[in-house]
PDB file of C-alpha atoms in Angstrom:
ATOM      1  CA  UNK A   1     -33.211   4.700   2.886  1.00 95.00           C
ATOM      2  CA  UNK A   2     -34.892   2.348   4.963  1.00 86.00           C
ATOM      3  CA  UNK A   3     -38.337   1.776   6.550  1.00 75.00           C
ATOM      4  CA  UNK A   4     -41.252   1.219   3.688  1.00 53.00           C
ATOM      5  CA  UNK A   5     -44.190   3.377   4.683  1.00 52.00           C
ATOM      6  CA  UNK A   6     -47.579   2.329   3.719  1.00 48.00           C
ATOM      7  CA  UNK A   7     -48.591   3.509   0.042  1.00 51.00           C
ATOM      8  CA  UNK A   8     -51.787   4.180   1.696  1.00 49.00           C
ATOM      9  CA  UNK A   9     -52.133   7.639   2.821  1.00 52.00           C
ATOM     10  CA  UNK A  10     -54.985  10.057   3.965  1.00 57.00           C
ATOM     11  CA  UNK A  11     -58.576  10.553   1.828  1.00 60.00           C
ATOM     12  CA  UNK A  12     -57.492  12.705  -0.681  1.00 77.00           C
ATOM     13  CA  UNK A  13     -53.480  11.716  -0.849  1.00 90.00           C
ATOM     14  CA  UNK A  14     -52.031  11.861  -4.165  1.00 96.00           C
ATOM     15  CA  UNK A  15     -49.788   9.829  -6.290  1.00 97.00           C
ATOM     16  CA  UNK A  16     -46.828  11.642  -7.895  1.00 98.00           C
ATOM     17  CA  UNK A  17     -44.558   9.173 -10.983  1.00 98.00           C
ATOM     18  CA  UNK A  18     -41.453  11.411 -11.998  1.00 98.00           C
ATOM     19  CA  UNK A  19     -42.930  14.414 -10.278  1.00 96.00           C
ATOM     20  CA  UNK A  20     -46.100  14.029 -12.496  1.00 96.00           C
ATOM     21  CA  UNK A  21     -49.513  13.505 -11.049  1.00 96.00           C
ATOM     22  CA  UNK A  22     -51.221   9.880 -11.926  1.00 97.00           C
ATOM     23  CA  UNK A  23     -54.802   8.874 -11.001  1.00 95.00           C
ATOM     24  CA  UNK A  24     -53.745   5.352 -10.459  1.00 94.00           C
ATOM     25  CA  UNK A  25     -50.460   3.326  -9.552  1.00 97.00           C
ATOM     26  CA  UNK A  26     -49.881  -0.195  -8.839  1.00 96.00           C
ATOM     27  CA  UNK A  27     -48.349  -1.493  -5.315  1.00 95.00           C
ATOM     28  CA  UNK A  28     -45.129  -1.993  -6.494  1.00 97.00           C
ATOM     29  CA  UNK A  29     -43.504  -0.070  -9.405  1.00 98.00           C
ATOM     30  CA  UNK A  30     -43.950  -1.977 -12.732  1.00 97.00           C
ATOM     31  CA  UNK A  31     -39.629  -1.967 -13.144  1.00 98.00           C
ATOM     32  CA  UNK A  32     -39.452  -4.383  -9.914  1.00 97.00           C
ATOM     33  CA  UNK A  33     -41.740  -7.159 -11.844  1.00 96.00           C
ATOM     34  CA  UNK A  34     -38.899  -7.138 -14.436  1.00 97.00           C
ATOM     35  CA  UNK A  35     -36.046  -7.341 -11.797  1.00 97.00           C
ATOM     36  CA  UNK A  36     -34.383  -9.052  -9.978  1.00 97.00           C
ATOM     37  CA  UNK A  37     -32.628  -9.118  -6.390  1.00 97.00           C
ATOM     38  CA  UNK A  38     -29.068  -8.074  -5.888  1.00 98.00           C
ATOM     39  CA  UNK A  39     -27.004  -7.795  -2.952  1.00 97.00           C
ATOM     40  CA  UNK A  40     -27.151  -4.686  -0.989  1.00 98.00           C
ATOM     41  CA  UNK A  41     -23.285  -3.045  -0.107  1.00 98.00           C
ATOM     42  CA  UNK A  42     -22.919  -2.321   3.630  1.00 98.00           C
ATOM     43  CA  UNK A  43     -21.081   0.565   5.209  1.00 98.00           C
ATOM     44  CA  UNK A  44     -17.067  -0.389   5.074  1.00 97.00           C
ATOM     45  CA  UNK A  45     -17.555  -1.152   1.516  1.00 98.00           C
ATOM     46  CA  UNK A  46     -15.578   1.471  -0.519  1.00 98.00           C
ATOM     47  CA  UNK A  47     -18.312   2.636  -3.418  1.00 98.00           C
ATOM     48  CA  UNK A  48     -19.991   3.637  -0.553  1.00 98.00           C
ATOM     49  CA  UNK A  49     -17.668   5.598   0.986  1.00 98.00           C
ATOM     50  CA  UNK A  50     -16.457   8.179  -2.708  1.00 98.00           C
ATOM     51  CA  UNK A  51     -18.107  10.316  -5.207  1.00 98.00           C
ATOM     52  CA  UNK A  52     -20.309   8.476  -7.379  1.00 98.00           C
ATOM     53  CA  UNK A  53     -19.773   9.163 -11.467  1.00 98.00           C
ATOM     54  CA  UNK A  54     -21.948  11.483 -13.115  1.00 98.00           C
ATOM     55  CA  UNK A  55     -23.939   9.331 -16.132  1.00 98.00           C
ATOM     56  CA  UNK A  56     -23.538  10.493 -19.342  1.00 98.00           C
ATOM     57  CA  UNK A  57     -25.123   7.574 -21.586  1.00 98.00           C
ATOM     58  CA  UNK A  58     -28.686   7.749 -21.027  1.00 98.00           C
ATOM     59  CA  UNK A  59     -31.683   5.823 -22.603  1.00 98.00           C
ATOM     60  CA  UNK A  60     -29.658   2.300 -22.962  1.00 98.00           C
ATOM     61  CA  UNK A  61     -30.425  -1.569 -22.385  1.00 98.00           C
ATOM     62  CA  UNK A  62     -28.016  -1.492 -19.433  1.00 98.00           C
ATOM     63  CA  UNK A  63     -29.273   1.036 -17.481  1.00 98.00           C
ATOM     64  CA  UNK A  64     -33.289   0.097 -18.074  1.00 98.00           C
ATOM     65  CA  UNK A  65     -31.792  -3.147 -16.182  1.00 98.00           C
ATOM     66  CA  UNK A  66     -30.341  -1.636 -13.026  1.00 98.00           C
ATOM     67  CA  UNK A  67     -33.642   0.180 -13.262  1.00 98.00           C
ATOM     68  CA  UNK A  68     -35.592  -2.381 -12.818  1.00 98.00           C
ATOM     69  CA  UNK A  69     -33.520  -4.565 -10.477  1.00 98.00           C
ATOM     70  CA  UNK A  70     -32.797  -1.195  -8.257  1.00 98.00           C
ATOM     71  CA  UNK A  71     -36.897  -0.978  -7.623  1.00 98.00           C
ATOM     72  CA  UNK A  72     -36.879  -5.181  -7.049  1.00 98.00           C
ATOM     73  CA  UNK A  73     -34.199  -4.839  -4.835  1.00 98.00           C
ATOM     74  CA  UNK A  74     -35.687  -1.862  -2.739  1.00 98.00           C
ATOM     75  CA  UNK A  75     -39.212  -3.125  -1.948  1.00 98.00           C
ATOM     76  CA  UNK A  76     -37.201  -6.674  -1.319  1.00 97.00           C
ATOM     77  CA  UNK A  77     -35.147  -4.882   1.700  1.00 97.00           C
ATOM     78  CA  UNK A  78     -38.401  -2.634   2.513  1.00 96.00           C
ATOM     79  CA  UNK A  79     -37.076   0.214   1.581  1.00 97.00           C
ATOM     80  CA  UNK A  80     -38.229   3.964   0.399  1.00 98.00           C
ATOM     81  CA  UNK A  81     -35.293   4.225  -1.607  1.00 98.00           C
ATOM     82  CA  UNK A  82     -31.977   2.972  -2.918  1.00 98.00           C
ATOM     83  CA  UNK A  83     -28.917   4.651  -4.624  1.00 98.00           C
ATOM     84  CA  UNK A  84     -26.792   2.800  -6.823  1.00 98.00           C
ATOM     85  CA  UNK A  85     -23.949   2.348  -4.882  1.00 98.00           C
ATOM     86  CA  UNK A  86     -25.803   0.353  -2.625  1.00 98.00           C
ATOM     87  CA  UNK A  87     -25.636  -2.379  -4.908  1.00 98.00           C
ATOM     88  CA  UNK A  88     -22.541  -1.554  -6.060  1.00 98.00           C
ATOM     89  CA  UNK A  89     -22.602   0.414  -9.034  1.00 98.00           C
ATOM     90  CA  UNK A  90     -20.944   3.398  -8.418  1.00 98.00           C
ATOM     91  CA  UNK A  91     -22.817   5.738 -10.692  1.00 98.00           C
ATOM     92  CA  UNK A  92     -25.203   9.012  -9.640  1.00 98.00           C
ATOM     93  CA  UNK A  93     -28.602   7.041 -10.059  1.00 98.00           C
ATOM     94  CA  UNK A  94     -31.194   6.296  -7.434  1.00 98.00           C
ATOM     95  CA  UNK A  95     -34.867   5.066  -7.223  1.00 98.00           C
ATOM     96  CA  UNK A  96     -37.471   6.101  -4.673  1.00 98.00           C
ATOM     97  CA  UNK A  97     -41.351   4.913  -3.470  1.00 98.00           C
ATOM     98  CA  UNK A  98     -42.033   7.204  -0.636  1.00 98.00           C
ATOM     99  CA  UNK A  99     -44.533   9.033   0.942  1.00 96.00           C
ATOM    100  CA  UNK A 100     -44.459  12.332   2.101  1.00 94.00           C
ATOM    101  CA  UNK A 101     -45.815  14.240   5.200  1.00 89.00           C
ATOM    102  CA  UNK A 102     -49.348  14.949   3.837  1.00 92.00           C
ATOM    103  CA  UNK A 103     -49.446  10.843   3.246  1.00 94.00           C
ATOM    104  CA  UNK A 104     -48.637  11.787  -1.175  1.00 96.00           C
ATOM    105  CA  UNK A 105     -46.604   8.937  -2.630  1.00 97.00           C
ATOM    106  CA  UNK A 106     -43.804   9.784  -4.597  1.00 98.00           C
ATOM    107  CA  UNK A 107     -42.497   6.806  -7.029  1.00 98.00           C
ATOM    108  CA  UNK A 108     -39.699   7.437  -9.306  1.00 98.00           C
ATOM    109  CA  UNK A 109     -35.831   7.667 -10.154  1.00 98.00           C
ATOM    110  CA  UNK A 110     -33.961  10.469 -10.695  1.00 98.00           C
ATOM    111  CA  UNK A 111     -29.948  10.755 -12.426  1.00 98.00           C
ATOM    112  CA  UNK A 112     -27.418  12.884 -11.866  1.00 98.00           C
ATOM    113  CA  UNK A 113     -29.422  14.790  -8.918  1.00 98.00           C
ATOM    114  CA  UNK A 114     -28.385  18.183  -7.721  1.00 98.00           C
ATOM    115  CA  UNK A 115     -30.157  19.701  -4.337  1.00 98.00           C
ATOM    116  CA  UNK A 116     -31.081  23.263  -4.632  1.00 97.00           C
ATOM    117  CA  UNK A 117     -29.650  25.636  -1.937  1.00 94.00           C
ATOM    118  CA  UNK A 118     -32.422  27.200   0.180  1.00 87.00           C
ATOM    119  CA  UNK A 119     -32.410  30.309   1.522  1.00 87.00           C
ATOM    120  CA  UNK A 120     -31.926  30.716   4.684  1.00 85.00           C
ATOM    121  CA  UNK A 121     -35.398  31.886   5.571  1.00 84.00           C
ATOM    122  CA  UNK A 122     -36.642  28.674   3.767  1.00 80.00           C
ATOM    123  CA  UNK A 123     -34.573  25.793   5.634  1.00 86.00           C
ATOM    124  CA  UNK A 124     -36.787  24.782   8.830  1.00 93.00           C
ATOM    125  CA  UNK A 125     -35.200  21.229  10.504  1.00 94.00           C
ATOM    126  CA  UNK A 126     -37.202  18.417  11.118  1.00 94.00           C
ATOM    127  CA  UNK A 127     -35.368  16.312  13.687  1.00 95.00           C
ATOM    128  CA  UNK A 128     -36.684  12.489  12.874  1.00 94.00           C
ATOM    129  CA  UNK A 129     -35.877   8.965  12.996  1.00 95.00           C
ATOM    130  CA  UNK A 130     -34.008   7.708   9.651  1.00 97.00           C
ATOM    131  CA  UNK A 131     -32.107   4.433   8.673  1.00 97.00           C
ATOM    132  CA  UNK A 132     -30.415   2.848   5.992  1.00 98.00           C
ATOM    133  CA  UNK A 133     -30.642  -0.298   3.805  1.00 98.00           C
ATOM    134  CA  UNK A 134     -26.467  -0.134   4.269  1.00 98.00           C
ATOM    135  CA  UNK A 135     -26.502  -0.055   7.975  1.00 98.00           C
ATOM    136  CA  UNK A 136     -28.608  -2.730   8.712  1.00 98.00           C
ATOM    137  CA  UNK A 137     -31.079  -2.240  11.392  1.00 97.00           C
ATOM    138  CA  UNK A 138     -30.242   0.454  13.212  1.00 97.00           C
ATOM    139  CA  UNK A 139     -32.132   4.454  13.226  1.00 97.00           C
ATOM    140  CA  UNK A 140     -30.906   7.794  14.784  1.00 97.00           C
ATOM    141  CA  UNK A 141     -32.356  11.055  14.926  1.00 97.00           C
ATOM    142  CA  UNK A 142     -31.393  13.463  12.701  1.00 97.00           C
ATOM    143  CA  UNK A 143     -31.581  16.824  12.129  1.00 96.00           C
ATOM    144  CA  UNK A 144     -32.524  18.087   8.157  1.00 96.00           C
ATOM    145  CA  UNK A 145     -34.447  20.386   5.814  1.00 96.00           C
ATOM    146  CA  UNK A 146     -38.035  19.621   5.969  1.00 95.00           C
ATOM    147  CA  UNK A 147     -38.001  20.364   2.065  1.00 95.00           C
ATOM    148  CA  UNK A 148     -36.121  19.373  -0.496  1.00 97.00           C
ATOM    149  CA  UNK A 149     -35.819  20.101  -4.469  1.00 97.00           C
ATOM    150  CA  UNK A 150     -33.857  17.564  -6.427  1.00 98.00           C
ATOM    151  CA  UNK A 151     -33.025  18.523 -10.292  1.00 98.00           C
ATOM    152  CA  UNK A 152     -31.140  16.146 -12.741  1.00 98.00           C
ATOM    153  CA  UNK A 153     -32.713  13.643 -15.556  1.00 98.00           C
ATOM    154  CA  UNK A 154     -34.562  10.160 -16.579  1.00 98.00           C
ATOM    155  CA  UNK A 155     -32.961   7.578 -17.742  1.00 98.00           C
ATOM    156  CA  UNK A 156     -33.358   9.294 -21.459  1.00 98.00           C
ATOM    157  CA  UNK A 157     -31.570  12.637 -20.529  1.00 98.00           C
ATOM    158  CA  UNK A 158     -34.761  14.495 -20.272  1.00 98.00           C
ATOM    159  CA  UNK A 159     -34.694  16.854 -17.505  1.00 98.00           C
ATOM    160  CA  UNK A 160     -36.594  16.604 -14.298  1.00 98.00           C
ATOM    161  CA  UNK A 161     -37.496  18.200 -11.084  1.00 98.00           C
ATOM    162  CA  UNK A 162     -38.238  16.248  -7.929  1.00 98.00           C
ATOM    163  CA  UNK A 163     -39.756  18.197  -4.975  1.00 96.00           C
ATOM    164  CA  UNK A 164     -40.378  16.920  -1.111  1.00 96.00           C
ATOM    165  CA  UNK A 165     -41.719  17.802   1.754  1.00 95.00           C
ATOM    166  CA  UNK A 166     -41.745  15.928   5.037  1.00 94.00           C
ATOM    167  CA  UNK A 167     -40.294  12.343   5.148  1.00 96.00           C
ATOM    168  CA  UNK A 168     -39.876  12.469   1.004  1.00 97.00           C
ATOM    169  CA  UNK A 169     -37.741  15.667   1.902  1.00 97.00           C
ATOM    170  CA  UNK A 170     -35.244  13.961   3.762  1.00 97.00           C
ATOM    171  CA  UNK A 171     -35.443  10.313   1.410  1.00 98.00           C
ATOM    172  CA  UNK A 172     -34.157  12.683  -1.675  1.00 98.00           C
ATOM    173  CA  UNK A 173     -31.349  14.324   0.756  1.00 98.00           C
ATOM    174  CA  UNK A 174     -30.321  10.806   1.995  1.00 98.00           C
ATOM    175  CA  UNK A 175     -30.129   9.380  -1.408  1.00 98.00           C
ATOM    176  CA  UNK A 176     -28.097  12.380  -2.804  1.00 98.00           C
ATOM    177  CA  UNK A 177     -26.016  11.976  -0.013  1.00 98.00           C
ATOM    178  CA  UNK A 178     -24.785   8.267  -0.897  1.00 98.00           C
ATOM    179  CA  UNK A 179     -24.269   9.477  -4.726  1.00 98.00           C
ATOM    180  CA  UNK A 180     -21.695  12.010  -2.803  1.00 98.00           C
ATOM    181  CA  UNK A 181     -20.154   9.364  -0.771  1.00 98.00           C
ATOM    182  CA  UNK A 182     -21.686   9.672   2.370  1.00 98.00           C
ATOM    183  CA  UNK A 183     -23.741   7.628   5.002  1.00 98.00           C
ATOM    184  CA  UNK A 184     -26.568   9.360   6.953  1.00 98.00           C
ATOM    185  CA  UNK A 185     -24.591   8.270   9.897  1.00 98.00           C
ATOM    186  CA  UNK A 186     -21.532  10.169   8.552  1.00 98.00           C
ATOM    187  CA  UNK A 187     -23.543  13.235   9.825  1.00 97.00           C
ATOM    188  CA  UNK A 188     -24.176  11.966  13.516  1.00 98.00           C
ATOM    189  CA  UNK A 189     -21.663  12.934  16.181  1.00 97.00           C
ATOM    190  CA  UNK A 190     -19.111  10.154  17.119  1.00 97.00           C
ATOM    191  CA  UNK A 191     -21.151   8.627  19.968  1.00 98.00           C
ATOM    192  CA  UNK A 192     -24.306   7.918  18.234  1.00 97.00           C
ATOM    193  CA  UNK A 193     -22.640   7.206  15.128  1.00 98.00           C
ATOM    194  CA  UNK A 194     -20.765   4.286  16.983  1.00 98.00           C
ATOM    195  CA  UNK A 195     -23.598   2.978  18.739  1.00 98.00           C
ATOM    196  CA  UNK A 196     -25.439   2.778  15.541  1.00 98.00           C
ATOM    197  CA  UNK A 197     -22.791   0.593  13.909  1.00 98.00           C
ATOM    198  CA  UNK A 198     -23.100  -1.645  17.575  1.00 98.00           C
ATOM    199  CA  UNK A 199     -26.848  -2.076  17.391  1.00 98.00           C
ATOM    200  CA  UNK A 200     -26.019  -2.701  13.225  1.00 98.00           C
ATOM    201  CA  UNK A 201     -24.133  -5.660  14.186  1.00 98.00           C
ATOM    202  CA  UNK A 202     -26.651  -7.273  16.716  1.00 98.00           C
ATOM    203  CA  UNK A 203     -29.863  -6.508  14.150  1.00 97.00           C
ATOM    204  CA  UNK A 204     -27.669  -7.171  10.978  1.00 97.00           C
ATOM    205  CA  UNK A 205     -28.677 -11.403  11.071  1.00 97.00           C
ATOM    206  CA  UNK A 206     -32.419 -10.586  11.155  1.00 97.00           C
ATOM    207  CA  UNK A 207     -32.357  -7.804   8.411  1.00 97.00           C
ATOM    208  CA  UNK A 208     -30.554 -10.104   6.265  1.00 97.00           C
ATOM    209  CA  UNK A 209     -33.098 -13.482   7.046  1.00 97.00           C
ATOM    210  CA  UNK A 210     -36.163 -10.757   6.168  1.00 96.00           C
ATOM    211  CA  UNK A 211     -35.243  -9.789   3.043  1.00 97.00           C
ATOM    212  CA  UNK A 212     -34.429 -13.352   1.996  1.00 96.00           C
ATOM    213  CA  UNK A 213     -38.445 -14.198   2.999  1.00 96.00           C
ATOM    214  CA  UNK A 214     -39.623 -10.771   1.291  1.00 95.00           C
ATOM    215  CA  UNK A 215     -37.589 -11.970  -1.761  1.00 94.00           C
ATOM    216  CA  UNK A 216     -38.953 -15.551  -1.996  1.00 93.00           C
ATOM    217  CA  UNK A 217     -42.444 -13.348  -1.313  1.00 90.00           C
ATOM    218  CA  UNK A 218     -42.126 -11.586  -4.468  1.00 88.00           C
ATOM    219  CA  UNK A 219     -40.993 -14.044  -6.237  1.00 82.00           C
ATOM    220  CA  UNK A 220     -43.798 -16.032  -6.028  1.00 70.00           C
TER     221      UNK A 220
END
């Protein structure tokens, strides 16, 4: 998901790792010091476009890699978070460094994620802006649950339970999304949907020359 919000919210904001509460975080994750920059699929490409696998190796060297280059390559493109398939690895896994409506930064990754059903009486849309790092440029408004619960597991099988309000609400229902095959503007009606792939194509050059100066940034 696109759009990095500042990490610094309101007096009294909180910092949430893995759903836990921290006194103290740096910037950037610590995984994105270790990793390195990959290239980010764009909508047309097929892992983007099917089911992503469910993992069921957890705690190796392999995946502590794509770990650490998933967070590099999110804060590269300015992101809030980043599924796997979006650079190309077409396996139910994403990371995430967002903040949420009461200006609380989430920082994490979650596997295998599942969205809980709401009741009824619980799901209240929140129509907002919202892009992609695979469409380039562009964001629509779109309607979605203005709270989310995500359940799956770390990278060493041990279970977790993400919850968001707000802005993190929708990041954890776009990144499930893309480990189910679809693209936030799957779920805009045909006209919008096409003029966001348009307005992709004319903003696609610049997106692509910013994250080449972030990366050079934070490489240095």
């Amino acid at each position: 998901m696109s759009e990095q919000h500042s990490h610094t919210g309101p007096t009294g904001a909180r910092i949430f790792v893995m759903g836990e509460a921290v006194d103290d975080y740096p910037e950037f994750a610590p995984e994105a010091a270790r990793g390195k920059t990959l290239r980010i699929t764009v909508v047309g490409e097929d892992v983007l476009h099917r089911p992503c696998a469910e993992i069921t190796e957890f705690g190796t060297a392999e995946l502590d890699t794509l770990l650490d280059d998933m967070f590099h390559t999110m804060y590269v493109a300015e992101g809030v978070g980043l599924a796997a398939n979006q650079v190309d690895v077409g396996i139910r896994l994403f990371v995430y460094d967002c903040t949420d409506e009461d200006g609380n930064r989430h920082v994490g990754h979650i596997l295998n994620p599942v969205l809980d059903e709401l009741p009824a009486a619980d799901r209240h849309l929140d129509e907002a802006g919202e892009g992609c790092l695979s469409v380039p440029g562009p964001h629509k408004d779109l309607a979605r649950p203005d709270h989310a619960i995500a359940r799956g597991v770390d990278k060493n099988g041990n279970p977790v339970v993400i919850e968001g309000t707000g802005y993190f609400a929708r990041c954890l229902q776009h990144e499930t999304d893309h480990l189910n095959g679809y693209l936030y503007i799957d779920r805009l009606s045909k006209r919008d949907r096409k003029d966001a792939l348009k307005k992709m194509e004319a903003m696609k050059a610049d997106v692509f020359a910013r994250r080449e100066e972030k990366a050079a940034q934070l490489a240095g």
